[in-house]
């Protein structure tokens, strides 16, 4: 993996001079500096308290105030409404059908069978009867009404879990490599993810005070030591951390702010970590100063220095990130603004020493390995496909919610969520495999899914996400069926191709690094991106903008035909499209918007 600043950046690229002061925390000074609206909300919040406690007592509406709607994200929640019901409720002069999405913080996506049973109970009692495994390697609940929020949070706390920092301008749920064939390396990845998650957690007691009626700490929000790392303004934007173990990149390390790539010796023992910075997926349609970006590989650190590096990277972003223009506040824009060389120098200065340059590594793909896998320790792990991560009982189909509950009742190991929205029944002794297999068969949990479907991701989108411009979770299964027919007609039914869809350009399902990426533009209209790398290391390029859903198959079919005719041995679909000249190769973030569209006529 090349250092982008030496390989892809012009030698005469001019960077800005980084700031030298900590972020503004005084309200008057923030107004004078014209900081973004969210900065004022955070400064005035009393360390994430706002008026949330009082707002929960207002029974006249299922909503909360706009400012509290921003603060509640730090507590792991988003206020939503059922958009399928908006028009009818408006006609009847009723309030919107408000409810909350609640996301848990589960470092590395690992839960015990006992915890699974509690989470299942919560889904059936307070949510919409489903659990959703997210692309952030955790669970989300949908449909929790305001009057049930505290009951739900108490139940989550009772399972020794929480939701603090699952959303908001903080270090969010830390993801880690999941399929533990390389047992020692994966254990190290999980331990690092858990350590970073705990160490970079906000220290405010607001979560327990508001949701669990915890007693207020003496001094409350006036205590200067409440947030020794984050301060009153926390981070400029969301911050996502990943731990990956080659050769699998199932956590998509290049799509996130901070990443650690395990460097292993010939016996699969960990020698240290390559550190990546500056990845991110979100953008805004029509605004070319926003773009997705793949992360740079910055340095190599030994295992004992990994937490120090994580803290330093986050605090540099805390101090250097753009707090005036929120759409340009992610770490990827900080790297573009000040340069990787300056960023690395500041990280090393804060730690107090220089680090080695990155070590060689190789990824093979960013999908999951389905079925049974045996680890180096003799334990067994079963990865089950879950369409769009929606854990529910399907009429006349797989009974995923009930089946996994039954497995949790007898399972002696643990469960692991993957970054691809699937579930692993992990750490199964060899003599218990048959029992698990019987339950899988009884509940239809291993129903066949073709190669394209196995490599698909979708965000929730409509009807609950307020940002969605088009369908995603509800539409992608049908589209995949259409594309599977095209692939089969060209002899490609078993070819692994990644496809991802989102209802808006924020990129929650990471569509820009899928070989086929579809991003909602409006009702039944999508931007089609092609040419990304199968291992998640290269962005795609816009091939067709504002494409009607009815034309997606017709647009892709000739490209499938060309791929079948002209590909080289072992060549992936995205690589073929770039080599054959159908789409330009994206080499960095700003380049994402250049040289778009079909570059070569296709028969």
XYZ file of C-alpha atoms in Angstrom:
603
model
C 0.000 0.000 0.000
C 1.664 3.225 -1.146
C 1.960 6.339 0.967
C -0.478 8.617 -0.871
C 1.513 11.746 -0.079
C 4.545 10.430 -1.960
C 2.764 8.363 -4.611
C -0.373 10.296 -5.547
C 0.092 13.848 -4.255
C 1.813 16.472 -6.449
C 5.268 17.353 -5.151
C 4.367 21.037 -5.048
C 1.157 20.538 -3.094
C 0.803 23.386 -0.611
C -0.652 22.650 2.823
C -1.991 25.008 5.455
C -0.171 25.683 8.719
C -1.795 23.669 11.539
C -3.279 25.446 14.577
C -1.407 25.453 17.854
C -4.232 26.041 20.353
C -6.836 23.789 21.917
C -10.444 24.193 20.647
C -12.457 27.212 21.785
C -14.704 26.383 24.754
C -15.924 29.840 25.743
C -19.402 30.603 24.421
C -18.694 34.233 23.504
C -15.416 33.381 21.803
C -17.134 30.582 19.870
C -19.720 33.025 18.551
C -17.016 35.493 17.574
C -15.115 32.756 15.747
C -18.318 31.748 13.925
C -17.996 28.112 14.882
C -20.606 25.685 13.559
C -23.953 25.393 15.360
C -23.088 22.022 16.907
C -20.071 23.544 18.661
C -22.358 25.990 20.491
C -24.722 23.165 21.461
C -21.863 21.130 22.931
C -20.406 24.097 24.845
C -23.794 24.875 26.409
C -24.736 21.249 27.089
C -23.112 20.801 30.488
C -21.163 17.793 29.224
C -23.953 16.235 27.159
C -26.839 16.890 29.565
C -28.689 19.696 27.833
C -32.397 19.566 28.698
C -32.734 15.847 27.994
C -33.948 14.926 31.478
C -36.713 17.533 31.339
C -37.592 16.715 27.733
C -38.323 13.104 28.624
C -41.111 14.307 30.910
C -42.950 16.213 28.157
C -45.760 13.896 27.156
C -47.393 16.169 24.596
C -44.979 14.989 21.900
C -42.896 11.937 21.170
C -40.027 14.177 20.074
C -37.372 16.169 21.895
C -35.954 19.638 21.178
C -33.671 20.202 18.199
C -30.622 20.865 20.391
C -31.311 17.764 22.470
C -31.697 15.873 19.198
C -28.020 16.588 18.570
C -26.939 15.761 22.123
C -28.845 12.500 22.324
C -26.596 11.116 19.589
C -23.722 11.090 22.098
C -25.924 8.817 24.203
C -26.310 6.395 21.272
C -29.677 7.548 19.898
C -31.251 9.272 16.917
C -34.761 10.701 16.863
C -36.624 9.349 13.824
C -40.144 9.040 12.522
C -41.907 6.557 10.268
C -41.855 8.313 6.911
C -44.333 5.828 5.450
C -46.901 7.392 7.798
C -45.972 11.072 7.395
C -48.510 12.018 4.733
C -51.447 10.324 6.455
C -50.599 11.782 9.854
C -50.155 15.240 8.334
C -53.620 15.034 6.750
C -55.057 14.103 10.129
C -53.141 16.932 11.803
C -51.293 14.455 14.008
C -47.755 14.607 15.312
C -45.242 12.579 13.314
C -44.857 8.935 14.357
C -41.728 9.666 16.377
C -39.504 6.933 17.770
C -35.840 6.466 18.543
C -33.113 4.392 17.003
C -30.791 3.120 19.737
C -27.283 1.866 18.919
C -25.211 -0.108 21.399
C -21.502 0.189 22.112
C -20.067 -3.308 21.737
C -16.316 -3.175 21.097
C -15.344 -5.854 18.595
C -18.969 -6.957 18.279
C -18.694 -9.692 20.937
C -21.618 -10.612 23.220
C -22.280 -13.600 25.444
C -25.293 -15.907 25.003
C -26.791 -14.421 28.175
C -26.462 -10.926 26.747
C -27.973 -12.088 23.457
C -31.075 -13.301 25.270
C -31.504 -9.945 27.024
C -31.057 -8.063 23.752
C -33.639 -10.327 22.128
C -36.086 -9.603 24.962
C -35.586 -5.858 24.512
C -36.282 -6.120 20.779
C -39.551 -7.942 21.412
C -40.651 -5.757 24.333
C -39.651 -2.193 23.506
C -38.517 -2.063 19.859
C -40.109 -3.169 16.594
C -39.514 -6.872 17.170
C -36.192 -6.997 15.336
C -32.503 -6.681 16.101
C -30.350 -5.102 13.425
C -26.684 -5.989 13.060
C -25.061 -2.844 11.678
C -22.039 -2.126 9.501
C -20.507 -0.741 12.709
C -20.339 -4.243 14.219
C -22.996 -3.599 16.809
C -26.781 -3.743 17.287
C -29.424 -1.128 16.607
C -33.009 -1.018 17.805
C -35.685 0.829 15.864
C -39.100 2.010 16.962
C -38.444 2.718 20.653
C -40.917 5.409 21.748
C -39.893 8.160 24.157
C -41.863 6.796 27.104
C -39.939 3.511 26.845
C -36.444 4.971 26.524
C -35.472 4.722 30.186
C -36.878 1.196 30.484
C -34.903 0.162 27.423
C -31.699 1.719 28.689
C -32.135 0.079 32.083
C -32.505 -3.300 30.375
C -29.364 -2.666 28.310
C -27.486 -1.695 31.469
C -28.745 -4.868 33.102
C -26.942 -6.835 30.381
C -23.711 -4.990 31.316
C -23.837 -3.056 28.038
C -24.397 0.596 27.204
C -24.951 3.023 24.336
C -22.701 5.914 25.337
C -20.530 7.135 22.447
C -22.153 4.804 19.932
C -22.966 8.000 17.986
C -21.935 11.658 18.248
C -18.682 13.612 17.925
C -16.579 11.070 19.810
C -14.624 7.893 19.231
C -17.459 5.555 18.300
C -17.855 1.781 18.539
C -14.428 0.267 17.860
C -14.540 -2.533 15.312
C -12.190 -5.532 15.217
C -11.490 -8.486 12.941
C -13.996 -11.190 13.695
C -13.507 -14.586 12.065
C -10.954 -16.119 14.406
C -9.066 -18.635 12.285
C -5.832 -16.929 13.390
C -6.749 -17.278 17.049
C -3.892 -15.367 18.666
C -3.957 -12.456 16.236
C -7.716 -12.097 16.477
C -7.561 -12.187 20.267
C -5.013 -9.352 20.122
C -7.249 -7.399 17.734
C -10.245 -7.746 20.039
C -8.219 -6.777 23.099
C -6.899 -3.661 21.364
C -10.407 -2.696 20.233
C -11.771 -3.115 23.749
C -8.891 -1.178 25.301
C -9.232 1.747 22.885
C -13.012 1.791 23.346
C -12.735 1.955 27.128
C -9.837 4.418 27.198
C -11.363 6.925 24.770
C -14.840 6.785 26.285
C -16.339 10.119 27.421
C -15.988 10.492 31.181
C -19.190 12.478 31.794
C -21.701 10.855 34.122
C -24.595 12.299 32.101
C -25.550 8.913 30.610
C -26.161 7.265 33.976
C -27.798 10.358 35.435
C -30.342 10.755 32.645
C -31.197 7.185 31.715
C -30.620 5.280 34.957
C -31.497 8.015 37.457
C -27.948 7.962 38.730
C -26.889 10.543 41.258
C -25.203 13.636 39.947
C -21.485 13.847 40.621
C -20.588 16.664 43.026
C -19.879 19.698 40.896
C -21.751 18.193 37.961
C -21.144 19.868 34.647
C -19.133 22.622 36.322
C -16.278 20.285 37.197
C -13.363 21.065 34.877
C -12.015 17.518 35.158
C -15.190 15.874 33.758
C -13.694 15.478 30.280
C -9.881 15.608 30.605
C -9.357 14.478 26.981
C -12.434 15.645 25.091
C -13.109 18.948 26.833
C -16.443 20.756 26.500
C -16.559 20.532 22.709
C -15.558 16.865 22.285
C -14.397 16.148 18.689
C -15.214 18.173 15.571
C -17.137 15.221 14.087
C -17.561 11.460 14.430
C -14.374 9.401 14.794
C -14.258 5.726 13.840
C -11.536 3.261 14.792
C -10.862 -0.173 13.268
C -8.561 -3.119 13.992
C -7.884 -5.477 11.058
C -6.031 -8.786 10.676
C -4.761 -9.636 7.176
C -5.436 -11.357 4.860
C -9.095 -10.453 5.578
C -10.212 -6.819 5.501
C -13.801 -7.560 6.538
C -13.802 -4.454 8.766
C -12.886 -2.134 5.842
C -9.935 -0.497 7.558
C -9.377 2.044 4.752
C -12.889 3.473 5.140
C -12.352 4.824 8.645
C -10.614 7.632 10.529
C -8.114 5.469 12.403
C -7.069 1.902 11.748
C -4.643 -0.700 13.036
C -3.497 -3.455 10.658
C -1.935 -6.454 12.381
C 1.570 -7.341 11.171
C 2.176 -11.020 11.793
C 5.241 -13.237 11.643
C 5.331 -16.567 9.826
C 3.696 -18.269 12.798
C 0.786 -15.762 12.843
C 2.145 -14.073 15.954
C 1.602 -10.340 16.312
C 4.725 -8.195 15.910
C 2.974 -4.826 15.797
C 0.494 -2.648 13.945
C 0.491 -0.530 10.818
C -1.519 2.601 11.600
C -3.888 4.127 9.032
C -5.453 7.588 9.186
C -7.859 9.696 7.170
C -10.449 7.330 5.755
C -14.142 8.141 5.623
C -17.194 7.593 3.447
C -19.581 10.526 3.798
C -20.108 13.296 1.238
C -22.851 15.644 0.030
C -24.405 15.419 -3.421
C -23.333 18.294 -5.667
C -20.641 19.632 -3.298
C -17.241 18.657 -4.647
C -15.429 19.909 -1.558
C -16.889 16.839 0.179
C -15.774 13.362 -0.848
C -15.105 9.849 0.425
C -11.467 8.991 1.034
C -9.404 5.877 1.641
C -7.006 6.046 4.573
C -3.245 6.542 4.335
C -0.913 4.012 5.945
C 1.042 6.330 8.247
C 3.448 4.385 10.457
C 4.244 1.126 12.255
C 4.044 0.791 16.026
C 4.793 -2.030 18.443
C 1.909 -3.550 20.449
C 2.732 -1.614 23.617
C 2.455 1.726 21.817
C -0.886 1.184 20.057
C -3.065 2.871 22.688
C -0.718 5.861 22.873
C -0.925 6.222 19.084
C -4.732 5.999 19.146
C -4.947 8.717 21.818
C -2.487 10.962 19.977
C -4.240 10.620 16.604
C -7.583 11.439 18.213
C -6.283 14.444 20.136
C -4.546 15.897 17.071
C -7.861 15.642 15.250
C -9.536 17.215 18.293
C -7.231 20.227 17.976
C -6.778 20.428 14.191
C -10.221 19.445 12.928
C -12.449 22.030 11.241
C -14.968 23.362 13.754
C -16.222 26.149 11.513
C -17.437 24.147 8.486
C -18.975 20.970 9.852
C -19.203 19.190 6.489
C -15.381 19.378 6.329
C -14.716 18.397 9.937
C -13.795 14.703 9.599
C -10.167 13.573 9.931
C -9.961 12.884 6.178
C -10.290 16.617 5.513
C -7.746 17.413 8.228
C -5.210 15.194 6.443
C -6.022 16.822 3.107
C -5.726 20.290 4.657
C -2.457 19.930 6.578
C -0.792 16.918 4.955
C 0.114 13.464 6.215
C 3.723 14.429 6.933
C 2.731 17.215 9.332
C 0.043 15.069 10.938
C 2.466 12.213 11.606
C 5.058 14.616 13.011
C 2.509 16.002 15.476
C 1.425 12.496 16.549
C 5.056 11.578 17.177
C 5.683 14.865 19.024
C 2.783 14.215 21.400
C 3.978 10.684 22.131
C 7.571 11.816 22.497
C 9.341 9.703 19.889
C 9.511 8.766 16.218
C 8.063 5.558 14.800
C 9.108 3.230 11.986
C 7.552 3.369 8.543
C 4.765 0.874 7.714
C 5.526 -2.824 7.128
C 4.368 -4.828 4.070
C 0.949 -6.515 4.278
C -1.651 -7.959 1.951
C -5.437 -8.132 2.004
C -7.389 -10.592 -0.145
C -10.944 -9.290 0.245
C -13.406 -7.518 2.526
C -16.162 -10.123 2.724
C -16.959 -12.698 5.404
C -16.042 -16.387 5.369
C -19.287 -18.309 5.660
C -19.881 -21.690 7.227
C -17.651 -23.380 9.769
C -14.070 -22.224 10.349
C -11.708 -23.928 12.786
C -9.349 -21.727 14.778
C -5.761 -22.522 15.640
C -6.922 -23.468 19.137
C -9.346 -26.139 17.862
C -12.489 -24.128 18.574
C -15.059 -23.784 15.799
C -16.889 -20.718 14.469
C -20.005 -20.645 12.291
C -20.698 -17.520 10.191
C -24.358 -17.122 9.203
C -25.570 -14.802 6.448
C -28.145 -12.242 7.621
C -29.716 -10.174 4.830
C -28.896 -6.499 5.550
C -28.274 -7.509 9.163
C -31.999 -7.611 9.926
C -32.469 -10.281 12.608
C -36.126 -11.191 12.347
C -38.423 -14.104 11.574
C -39.293 -14.068 7.875
C -42.748 -15.445 6.965
C -42.203 -18.669 5.005
C -38.454 -18.046 5.320
C -35.614 -18.265 7.823
C -36.627 -17.742 11.436
C -33.503 -15.793 12.288
C -34.656 -14.112 15.506
C -36.148 -17.279 16.990
C -33.349 -19.511 15.733
C -30.553 -17.432 17.181
C -32.445 -17.203 20.450
C -32.610 -20.996 20.621
C -28.901 -21.209 19.875
C -28.200 -18.676 22.642
C -30.078 -20.887 25.085
C -27.628 -23.776 24.550
C -24.463 -22.130 23.223
C -21.364 -22.278 25.447
C -19.169 -19.828 23.547
C -20.032 -16.318 22.371
C -21.548 -14.434 19.439
C -19.659 -12.053 17.181
C -21.137 -9.521 14.809
C -19.220 -8.774 11.636
C -18.764 -5.464 9.853
C -20.706 -7.031 6.986
C -23.884 -7.333 9.093
C -23.583 -11.070 9.672
C -23.493 -13.175 12.850
C -20.832 -15.644 13.994
C -21.686 -18.383 16.473
C -18.174 -18.428 17.902
C -16.025 -20.646 20.113
C -18.018 -23.842 19.682
C -16.350 -27.037 21.001
C -16.061 -29.753 18.381
C -18.498 -31.997 20.260
C -21.229 -29.282 20.194
C -21.150 -28.573 16.438
C -23.850 -31.134 15.677
C -26.234 -29.507 18.173
C -25.711 -26.094 16.569
C -26.105 -27.531 13.078
C -29.422 -29.122 14.045
C -30.807 -25.781 15.243
C -29.510 -24.031 12.129
C -31.363 -26.550 9.990
C -34.546 -26.440 12.103
C -34.871 -22.656 11.802
C -33.621 -22.357 8.211
C -30.625 -20.237 9.120
C -28.393 -21.616 6.357
C -30.693 -21.002 3.410
C -28.615 -20.511 0.299
C -27.390 -17.090 -0.775
C -25.548 -16.568 -4.058
C -22.099 -15.010 -4.346
C -23.385 -11.492 -5.077
C -25.904 -11.586 -2.223
C -23.260 -12.852 0.202
C -21.198 -9.772 -0.630
C -24.011 -7.224 -0.329
C -24.582 -4.486 2.247
C -27.442 -2.032 2.695
C -28.198 0.764 5.142
C -31.661 1.043 6.722
C -32.790 4.113 4.696
C -36.578 4.402 4.374
C -38.866 4.463 6.239
C -37.024 5.465 9.428
C -33.827 7.313 8.485
C -34.509 11.016 8.189
C -31.614 11.480 5.727
C -32.693 8.837 3.215
C -33.461 10.021 -0.306
C -34.210 6.550 -1.681
C -34.815 2.961 -0.590
C -31.921 0.692 0.378
C -32.600 -2.211 2.768
C -36.068 -2.831 1.332
C -34.940 -2.611 -2.322
C -31.482 -4.196 -2.518
C -32.684 -7.831 -2.166
C -34.884 -7.475 -5.249
C -32.155 -5.734 -7.227
C -29.647 -8.429 -6.310
C -32.097 -11.008 -7.651
C -32.200 -9.166 -10.987
C -28.432 -8.867 -11.169
C -27.965 -12.511 -10.222
C -29.982 -13.443 -13.312
C -27.683 -11.298 -15.475
C -24.552 -12.763 -13.925
C -25.836 -16.306 -14.405
C -26.561 -15.596 -18.078
C -22.892 -14.704 -18.543
C -21.540 -17.633 -16.538
C -20.644 -15.460 -13.546
C -23.088 -16.761 -10.938
C -20.314 -17.928 -8.583
C -18.040 -14.925 -9.003
C -17.514 -12.900 -5.825
C -18.440 -9.255 -6.515
C -19.126 -6.693 -3.794
C -22.319 -4.608 -4.046
C -23.492 -2.023 -1.538
C -26.403 0.404 -1.441
C -27.263 3.438 0.660
C -30.285 5.690 0.626
C -28.176 8.862 0.851
C -24.563 9.962 0.277
C -23.486 9.652 3.929
C -22.214 6.178 3.093
C -23.188 4.113 6.155
C -22.935 0.859 4.147
C -19.594 2.007 2.657
C -20.798 1.974 -0.978
C -17.868 3.948 -2.384
C -15.458 1.049 -1.807
C -17.788 -1.592 -3.259
C -17.178 -2.860 -6.781
C -20.800 -1.920 -7.435
C -21.875 1.041 -5.308
C -25.375 2.529 -5.417
C -26.177 5.781 -3.589
C -29.681 7.243 -3.391
C -30.357 10.494 -5.262
C -34.142 10.559 -4.985
C -37.137 8.227 -5.121
C -36.094 5.231 -7.256
C -32.956 7.033 -8.521
C -29.330 6.249 -7.693
C -25.764 7.212 -8.474
C -23.845 4.161 -9.725
C -20.170 3.888 -8.754
C -17.840 1.300 -10.294
C -14.167 0.336 -10.226
C -13.417 -0.066 -6.522
C -11.031 -2.769 -5.320
C -12.310 -6.098 -4.024
C -10.166 -5.737 -0.889
C -11.594 -2.311 -0.011
C -8.372 -0.379 -0.695
C -9.572 1.749 -3.636
C -12.600 3.979 -4.166
C -14.952 3.558 -7.091
C -15.802 6.272 -9.609
C -19.162 7.696 -10.634
C -20.238 5.783 -13.750
C -23.873 6.856 -14.096
C -25.551 9.655 -12.171
C -29.212 9.872 -11.211
C -29.862 6.451 -12.724
C -33.472 5.219 -12.556
C -33.747 1.990 -10.593
C -35.387 0.324 -13.599
C -32.220 0.914 -15.639
C -29.610 -0.444 -13.204
C -29.658 -3.984 -14.589
C -29.548 -2.794 -18.203
C -26.565 -0.559 -17.399
C -24.588 -3.315 -15.690
C -25.450 -6.236 -17.967
C -23.118 -5.254 -20.867
C -20.300 -4.728 -18.361
C -20.888 -8.200 -16.941
C -20.734 -9.562 -20.502
C -17.449 -7.759 -21.194
C -16.029 -9.027 -17.904
C -16.924 -12.606 -18.807
C -15.300 -12.264 -22.259
C -12.191 -10.239 -21.518
C -11.074 -10.719 -17.931
C -7.681 -12.087 -17.049
C -7.121 -15.071 -14.777
C -8.013 -14.146 -11.206
C -8.984 -10.576 -12.158
C -11.707 -8.995 -10.034
C -14.652 -7.096 -11.510
C -13.583 -3.684 -10.216
C -9.996 -4.168 -11.387
C -11.194 -5.281 -14.823
C -13.361 -2.204 -15.301
C -10.372 0.040 -14.578
C -7.848 -1.935 -16.667
C -10.206 -2.246 -19.623
C -10.835 1.495 -19.560
C -14.547 1.451 -18.742
C -14.049 3.672 -15.704
C -11.167 5.772 -14.422
C -9.183 4.733 -11.371
C -9.705 6.879 -8.271
C -6.371 7.622 -6.616
C -7.369 9.849 -3.676
C -10.255 11.711 -2.080
C -10.549 14.911 -4.177
C -9.880 12.884 -7.340
C -13.138 11.044 -6.634
C -15.105 13.752 -8.475
C -12.811 13.999 -11.522
C -12.993 12.081 -14.838
C -16.379 10.551 -14.068
C -18.751 8.667 -16.369
C -18.190 5.854 -18.900
C -14.739 6.141 -20.451
C -15.238 3.518 -23.153
C -18.228 2.323 -25.124
C -19.353 -1.165 -24.151
C -20.979 -3.600 -26.552
